[in-house]
mmCIF file of C-alpha atoms in Angstrom:
data_model
loop_
_atom_site.group_PDB
_atom_site.id
_atom_site.type_symbol
_atom_site.label_atom_id
_atom_site.label_comp_id
_atom_site.label_asym_id
_atom_site.label_seq_id
_atom_site.Cartn_x
_atom_site.Cartn_y
_atom_site.Cartn_z
ATOM 1 C CA UNK A 245 -16.682 -15.670 22.401
ATOM 2 C CA UNK A 246 -16.709 -15.601 18.591
ATOM 3 C CA UNK A 247 -19.531 -13.567 17.006
ATOM 4 C CA UNK A 248 -21.512 -10.500 18.087
ATOM 5 C CA UNK A 249 -24.710 -9.406 16.368
ATOM 6 C CA UNK A 250 -26.090 -6.090 17.591
ATOM 7 C CA UNK A 251 -29.537 -4.865 16.517
ATOM 8 C CA UNK A 252 -32.102 -2.311 17.649
ATOM 9 C CA UNK A 253 -31.351 0.963 19.431
ATOM 10 C CA UNK A 254 -28.883 1.962 22.136
ATOM 11 C CA UNK A 255 -29.140 5.310 23.921
ATOM 12 C CA UNK A 256 -26.512 6.932 26.139
ATOM 13 C CA UNK A 257 -27.646 10.541 25.922
ATOM 14 C CA UNK A 258 -26.673 13.420 28.141
ATOM 15 C CA UNK A 259 -29.389 14.909 30.340
ATOM 16 C CA UNK A 260 -31.723 17.675 29.237
ATOM 17 C CA UNK A 261 -30.362 19.955 31.957
ATOM 18 C CA UNK A 262 -26.686 18.984 31.687
ATOM 19 C CA UNK A 263 -24.119 16.221 31.337
ATOM 20 C CA UNK A 264 -22.178 14.626 28.506
ATOM 21 C CA UNK A 265 -23.117 11.784 26.196
ATOM 22 C CA UNK A 266 -22.028 8.311 27.233
ATOM 23 C CA UNK A 267 -19.803 5.553 25.836
ATOM 24 C CA UNK A 268 -21.256 2.649 23.827
ATOM 25 C CA UNK A 269 -19.135 -0.337 22.750
ATOM 26 C CA UNK A 270 -20.162 -3.138 20.386
ATOM 27 C CA UNK A 271 -17.447 -5.804 20.116
ATOM 28 C CA UNK A 272 -16.933 -9.067 18.246
ATOM 29 C CA UNK A 273 -14.038 -11.405 19.018
ATOM 30 C CA UNK A 274 -13.827 -12.608 15.411
ATOM 31 C CA UNK A 275 -16.954 -11.317 13.661
ATOM 32 C CA UNK A 276 -19.184 -8.299 14.285
ATOM 33 C CA UNK A 277 -22.528 -7.523 12.662
ATOM 34 C CA UNK A 278 -23.725 -4.055 13.688
ATOM 35 C CA UNK A 279 -25.528 -3.122 10.495
ATOM 36 C CA UNK A 280 -28.813 -1.352 11.132
ATOM 37 C CA UNK A 281 -28.147 -0.551 14.793
ATOM 38 C CA UNK A 282 -29.099 2.978 15.928
ATOM 39 C CA UNK A 283 -26.847 4.525 18.579
ATOM 40 C CA UNK A 284 -27.608 7.894 20.174
ATOM 41 C CA UNK A 285 -25.095 9.643 22.468
ATOM 42 C CA UNK A 286 -26.400 13.170 21.827
ATOM 43 C CA UNK A 287 -25.972 15.677 24.679
ATOM 44 C CA UNK A 288 -28.113 18.826 24.370
ATOM 45 C CA UNK A 289 -26.072 20.656 27.041
ATOM 46 C CA UNK A 290 -22.740 18.815 26.914
ATOM 47 C CA UNK A 291 -20.261 16.977 24.743
ATOM 48 C CA UNK A 292 -21.328 14.209 22.373
ATOM 49 C CA UNK A 293 -20.540 10.683 23.497
ATOM 50 C CA UNK A 294 -18.719 7.967 21.532
ATOM 51 C CA UNK A 295 -19.665 4.720 19.810
ATOM 52 C CA UNK A 296 -16.850 2.135 19.661
ATOM 53 C CA UNK A 297 -16.874 -0.739 17.176
ATOM 54 C CA UNK A 298 -14.372 -3.498 17.851
ATOM 55 C CA UNK A 299 -14.020 -6.446 15.410
ATOM 56 C CA UNK A 300 -10.953 -7.912 13.626
ATOM 57 C CA UNK A 301 -10.860 -6.650 10.029
ATOM 58 C CA UNK A 302 -13.396 -4.051 8.890
ATOM 59 C CA UNK A 303 -14.529 -3.167 5.396
ATOM 60 C CA UNK A 304 -16.518 0.059 5.251
ATOM 61 C CA UNK A 305 -18.692 -0.318 2.156
ATOM 62 C CA UNK A 306 -22.124 0.476 0.789
ATOM 63 C CA UNK A 307 -23.039 -3.227 0.567
ATOM 64 C CA UNK A 308 -21.671 -6.761 0.682
ATOM 65 C CA UNK A 309 -21.068 -6.971 -3.065
ATOM 66 C CA UNK A 310 -18.848 -3.904 -2.973
ATOM 67 C CA UNK A 311 -16.903 -5.196 0.022
ATOM 68 C CA UNK A 312 -16.433 -8.614 -1.547
ATOM 69 C CA UNK A 313 -15.176 -7.041 -4.763
ATOM 70 C CA UNK A 314 -12.663 -5.085 -2.668
ATOM 71 C CA UNK A 315 -11.309 -8.291 -1.134
ATOM 72 C CA UNK A 316 -13.518 -9.081 1.850
ATOM 73 C CA UNK A 317 -13.778 -12.788 2.657
ATOM 74 C CA UNK A 318 -17.488 -13.289 2.851
ATOM 75 C CA UNK A 319 -19.993 -12.870 5.686
ATOM 76 C CA UNK A 320 -19.428 -16.131 7.512
ATOM 77 C CA UNK A 321 -22.349 -18.055 9.075
ATOM 78 C CA UNK A 322 -20.873 -21.566 9.120
ATOM 79 C CA UNK A 323 -20.546 -21.666 12.913
ATOM 80 C CA UNK A 324 -24.317 -21.152 13.226
ATOM 81 C CA UNK A 325 -25.279 -23.891 10.742
ATOM 82 C CA UNK A 326 -22.739 -26.642 11.464
ATOM 83 C CA UNK A 327 -24.485 -28.199 14.560
ATOM 84 C CA UNK A 328 -26.314 -29.693 16.213
ATOM 85 C CA UNK A 329 -23.754 -31.732 18.162
ATOM 86 C CA UNK A 330 -20.665 -29.716 17.346
ATOM 87 C CA UNK A 331 -20.558 -26.085 16.376
ATOM 88 C CA UNK A 332 -17.417 -25.401 14.356
ATOM 89 C CA UNK A 333 -16.752 -22.593 11.942
ATOM 90 C CA UNK A 334 -15.228 -23.317 8.567
ATOM 91 C CA UNK A 335 -13.519 -20.921 6.254
ATOM 92 C CA UNK A 336 -12.447 -17.399 7.093
ATOM 93 C CA UNK A 337 -14.246 -15.382 9.764
ATOM 94 C CA UNK A 338 -11.748 -12.554 10.043
ATOM 95 C CA UNK A 339 -13.722 -9.835 8.236
ATOM 96 C CA UNK A 340 -16.704 -7.686 9.258
ATOM 97 C CA UNK A 341 -18.789 -5.370 7.085
ATOM 98 C CA UNK A 342 -19.806 -1.927 8.335
ATOM 99 C CA UNK A 343 -22.252 -0.368 5.894
ATOM 100 C CA UNK A 344 -21.761 3.293 5.090
ATOM 101 C CA UNK A 345 -25.469 3.992 5.730
ATOM 102 C CA UNK A 346 -25.094 2.754 9.319
ATOM 103 C CA UNK A 347 -21.902 4.721 9.899
ATOM 104 C CA UNK A 348 -23.226 7.953 8.429
ATOM 105 C CA UNK A 349 -26.533 7.886 10.305
ATOM 106 C CA UNK A 350 -24.726 7.391 13.608
ATOM 107 C CA UNK A 351 -22.222 10.171 12.897
ATOM 108 C CA UNK A 352 -25.173 12.562 12.920
ATOM 109 C CA UNK A 353 -25.499 12.100 16.701
ATOM 110 C CA UNK A 354 -22.177 10.608 17.823
ATOM 111 C CA UNK A 355 -18.450 10.735 17.510
ATOM 112 C CA UNK A 356 -17.668 7.239 16.263
ATOM 113 C CA UNK A 357 -14.613 5.012 16.771
ATOM 114 C CA UNK A 358 -14.111 1.994 14.522
ATOM 115 C CA UNK A 359 -11.404 -0.158 16.113
ATOM 116 C CA UNK A 360 -9.675 -3.471 15.443
ATOM 117 C CA UNK A 361 -6.989 -3.391 18.109
ATOM 118 C CA UNK A 362 -8.573 -5.733 20.698
ATOM 119 C CA UNK A 363 -8.481 -8.755 18.440
ATOM 120 C CA UNK A 364 -4.813 -9.216 17.534
ATOM 121 C CA UNK A 365 -3.904 -12.762 16.639
ATOM 122 C CA UNK A 366 -6.926 -13.592 14.449
ATOM 123 C CA UNK A 367 -6.044 -11.406 11.488
ATOM 124 C CA UNK A 368 -4.139 -8.368 10.377
ATOM 125 C CA UNK A 369 -6.621 -5.985 11.965
ATOM 126 C CA UNK A 370 -6.924 -3.811 8.864
ATOM 127 C CA UNK A 371 -9.514 -1.158 8.017
ATOM 128 C CA UNK A 372 -10.431 -0.547 4.389
ATOM 129 C CA UNK A 373 -12.780 2.243 3.319
ATOM 130 C CA UNK A 374 -14.114 1.106 -0.068
ATOM 131 C CA UNK A 375 -17.249 3.282 -0.475
ATOM 132 C CA UNK A 376 -17.677 7.056 0.036
ATOM 133 C CA UNK A 377 -18.410 8.253 3.585
ATOM 134 C CA UNK A 378 -20.028 11.660 4.198
ATOM 135 C CA UNK A 379 -21.323 13.386 7.319
ATOM 136 C CA UNK A 380 -22.483 16.959 7.912
ATOM 137 C CA UNK A 381 -22.191 17.205 11.715
ATOM 138 C CA UNK A 382 -19.183 18.421 13.694
ATOM 139 C CA UNK A 383 -18.687 14.935 15.173
ATOM 140 C CA UNK A 384 -15.445 13.048 14.660
ATOM 141 C CA UNK A 385 -14.728 9.695 13.072
ATOM 142 C CA UNK A 386 -11.742 7.727 14.377
ATOM 143 C CA UNK A 387 -10.444 4.702 12.491
ATOM 144 C CA UNK A 388 -8.114 2.770 14.800
ATOM 145 C CA UNK A 389 -6.460 -0.376 13.471
ATOM 146 C CA UNK A 390 -3.893 -2.922 14.535
ATOM 147 C CA UNK A 391 -2.790 -3.160 10.893
ATOM 148 C CA UNK A 392 -2.964 -0.807 7.962
ATOM 149 C CA UNK A 393 -5.633 1.742 7.051
ATOM 150 C CA UNK A 394 -6.525 2.054 3.377
ATOM 151 C CA UNK A 395 -8.687 4.947 2.212
ATOM 152 C CA UNK A 396 -9.966 3.814 -1.181
ATOM 153 C CA UNK A 397 -13.039 6.049 -1.481
ATOM 154 C CA UNK A 398 -13.703 9.738 -0.722
ATOM 155 C CA UNK A 399 -14.383 10.792 2.864
ATOM 156 C CA UNK A 400 -16.092 14.121 3.480
ATOM 157 C CA UNK A 401 -16.789 15.946 6.752
ATOM 158 C CA UNK A 402 -16.967 19.687 6.193
ATOM 159 C CA UNK A 403 -17.385 20.441 9.908
ATOM 160 C CA UNK A 404 -16.067 17.232 11.466
ATOM 161 C CA UNK A 405 -12.684 15.690 12.165
ATOM 162 C CA UNK A 406 -11.136 12.502 10.823
ATOM 163 C CA UNK A 407 -8.603 10.622 12.940
ATOM 164 C CA UNK A 408 -6.582 7.785 11.397
ATOM 165 C CA UNK A 409 -4.641 5.675 13.901
ATOM 166 C CA UNK A 410 -2.729 2.711 12.462
ATOM 167 C CA UNK A 411 -1.302 0.415 15.140
ATOM 168 C CA UNK A 412 1.925 -1.478 15.662
ATOM 169 C CA UNK A 413 1.191 -4.415 13.337
ATOM 170 C CA UNK A 414 3.849 -5.151 10.718
ATOM 171 C CA UNK A 415 3.531 -2.790 7.765
ATOM 172 C CA UNK A 416 0.708 -0.839 9.413
ATOM 173 C CA UNK A 417 0.812 2.166 7.105
ATOM 174 C CA UNK A 418 -1.866 4.672 6.111
ATOM 175 C CA UNK A 419 -2.507 4.882 2.375
ATOM 176 C CA UNK A 420 -4.903 6.540 -0.037
ATOM 177 C CA UNK A 421 -6.193 5.267 -3.370
ATOM 178 C CA UNK A 422 -6.575 7.282 -6.553
ATOM 179 C CA UNK A 423 -9.441 9.768 -6.234
ATOM 180 C CA UNK A 424 -10.096 8.850 -2.587
ATOM 181 C CA UNK A 425 -9.854 12.430 -1.359
ATOM 182 C CA UNK A 426 -10.352 13.517 2.242
ATOM 183 C CA UNK A 427 -12.328 16.665 3.089
ATOM 184 C CA UNK A 428 -12.473 17.563 6.768
ATOM 185 C CA UNK A 429 -12.159 20.459 9.147
ATOM 186 C CA UNK A 430 -9.300 18.620 10.858
ATOM 187 C CA UNK A 431 -7.215 15.540 10.147
ATOM 188 C CA UNK A 432 -4.935 13.572 12.459
ATOM 189 C CA UNK A 433 -2.949 10.636 11.067
ATOM 190 C CA UNK A 434 -0.753 8.398 13.224
ATOM 191 C CA UNK A 435 1.231 5.215 12.591
ATOM 192 C CA UNK A 436 2.794 3.280 15.472
ATOM 193 C CA UNK A 437 4.843 0.605 13.676
ATOM 194 C CA UNK A 438 8.548 1.143 13.012
ATOM 195 C CA UNK A 439 9.174 3.071 9.783
ATOM 196 C CA UNK A 440 5.446 3.018 8.879
ATOM 197 C CA UNK A 441 4.581 5.706 6.334
ATOM 198 C CA UNK A 442 1.606 8.023 5.942
ATOM 199 C CA UNK A 443 0.831 8.546 2.260
ATOM 200 C CA UNK A 444 -2.170 10.789 1.616
ATOM 201 C CA UNK A 445 -1.092 12.353 -1.662
ATOM 202 C CA UNK A 446 -4.438 12.879 -3.398
ATOM 203 C CA UNK A 447 -5.804 16.432 -3.658
ATOM 204 C CA UNK A 448 -7.334 16.594 -0.172
ATOM 205 C CA UNK A 449 -9.188 19.534 1.367
ATOM 206 C CA UNK A 450 -8.306 19.785 5.056
ATOM 207 C CA UNK A 451 -8.226 22.823 7.346
ATOM 208 C CA UNK A 452 -5.705 21.617 9.930
ATOM 209 C CA UNK A 453 -3.557 18.486 9.957
ATOM 210 C CA UNK A 454 -1.235 16.712 12.400
ATOM 211 C CA UNK A 455 0.959 13.693 11.638
ATOM 212 C CA UNK A 456 2.951 11.120 13.611
ATOM 213 C CA UNK A 457 4.730 8.528 11.459
ATOM 214 C CA UNK A 458 6.232 5.776 13.587
ATOM 215 C CA UNK A 459 7.897 5.952 17.009
ATOM 216 C CA UNK A 460 10.724 8.363 17.800
ATOM 217 C CA UNK A 461 13.966 7.051 16.336
ATOM 218 C CA UNK A 462 12.150 4.671 13.973
ATOM 219 C CA UNK A 463 9.979 7.132 12.120
ATOM 220 C CA UNK A 464 8.408 6.764 8.711
ATOM 221 C CA UNK A 465 7.703 9.374 6.075
ATOM 222 C CA UNK A 466 4.710 11.645 5.575
ATOM 223 C CA UNK A 467 3.544 12.617 2.082
ATOM 224 C CA UNK A 468 0.447 14.850 2.068
ATOM 225 C CA UNK A 469 -1.252 16.968 -0.597
ATOM 226 C CA UNK A 470 -3.884 19.616 0.116
ATOM 227 C CA UNK A 471 -6.040 21.952 -1.958
ATOM 228 C CA UNK A 472 -5.562 25.469 -0.650
ATOM 229 C CA UNK A 473 -4.078 26.727 2.581
ATOM 230 C CA UNK A 474 -3.256 24.279 5.361
ATOM 231 C CA UNK A 475 -2.615 24.833 9.049
ATOM 232 C CA UNK A 476 -0.001 22.272 10.034
ATOM 233 C CA UNK A 477 -0.050 21.088 13.640
ATOM 234 C CA UNK A 478 2.335 18.706 15.363
ATOM 235 C CA UNK A 479 4.476 16.563 13.066
ATOM 236 C CA UNK A 480 6.745 13.674 14.081
ATOM 237 C CA UNK A 481 8.324 11.892 11.119
ATOM 238 C CA UNK A 482 11.595 10.910 9.510
ATOM 239 C CA UNK A 483 10.674 12.809 6.371
ATOM 240 C CA UNK A 484 7.897 15.261 5.517
ATOM 241 C CA UNK A 485 6.499 16.347 2.145
ATOM 242 C CA UNK A 486 3.482 18.639 2.134
ATOM 243 C CA UNK A 487 2.149 20.029 -1.142
ATOM 244 C CA UNK A 488 -0.611 22.634 -1.320
ATOM 245 C CA UNK A 489 -2.142 24.648 -4.135
ATOM 246 C CA UNK A 490 -0.145 27.563 -2.706
ATOM 247 C CA UNK A 491 3.149 25.683 -3.081
ATOM 248 C CA UNK A 492 5.204 23.173 -1.171
ATOM 249 C CA UNK A 493 5.037 23.091 2.620
#
């Protein structure tokens, strides 16, 4: 009920003659270790499947040192070593590390969802990208959080889509650090909390973009900057600022 450690390989492929890829979920109530797992939902004659990750707080980083420097509260193993009569965790167990090497290798064959929303009550349910993430396939990456989403390193998917879904937790905004540009064929950014803003003001390179900032009647603001032309899809927001190299949108 507390920790999930997933290793090895999981396959939910579509058939050689037809059918779509399947759905794979790896969940941890308070802590998830899925580093090194290989998930394959490839479908040679259908749509790719999806891999869902579901811990509390997630740091997406190249290694533990980088995540710790960015604010992650350790990889906790105290519950495993405290016995033998009583197993009791000490310290914080709210954070999980997803290594960029694991994420990128799985994006080659899957559309991936990284989610925190099933574990409300143990932490803020935030997602922080602290190391660059790159994938060359047309698969999509969805970051779905109960709290905020912070993009603090570049994310690049020339053919793929990036979906950022920040939940209804207090202050659950979407933000972008200096130099943490987004390159993607398509971008969708959504906040669900009242008056929660979407601020992606670095010089991004996105083909199409859609934004929803907060619920109707309690909307936040959208501030987005793009290099070159941008096809703007659906937008729901209290205020909208879009800057491109061709002028203001």
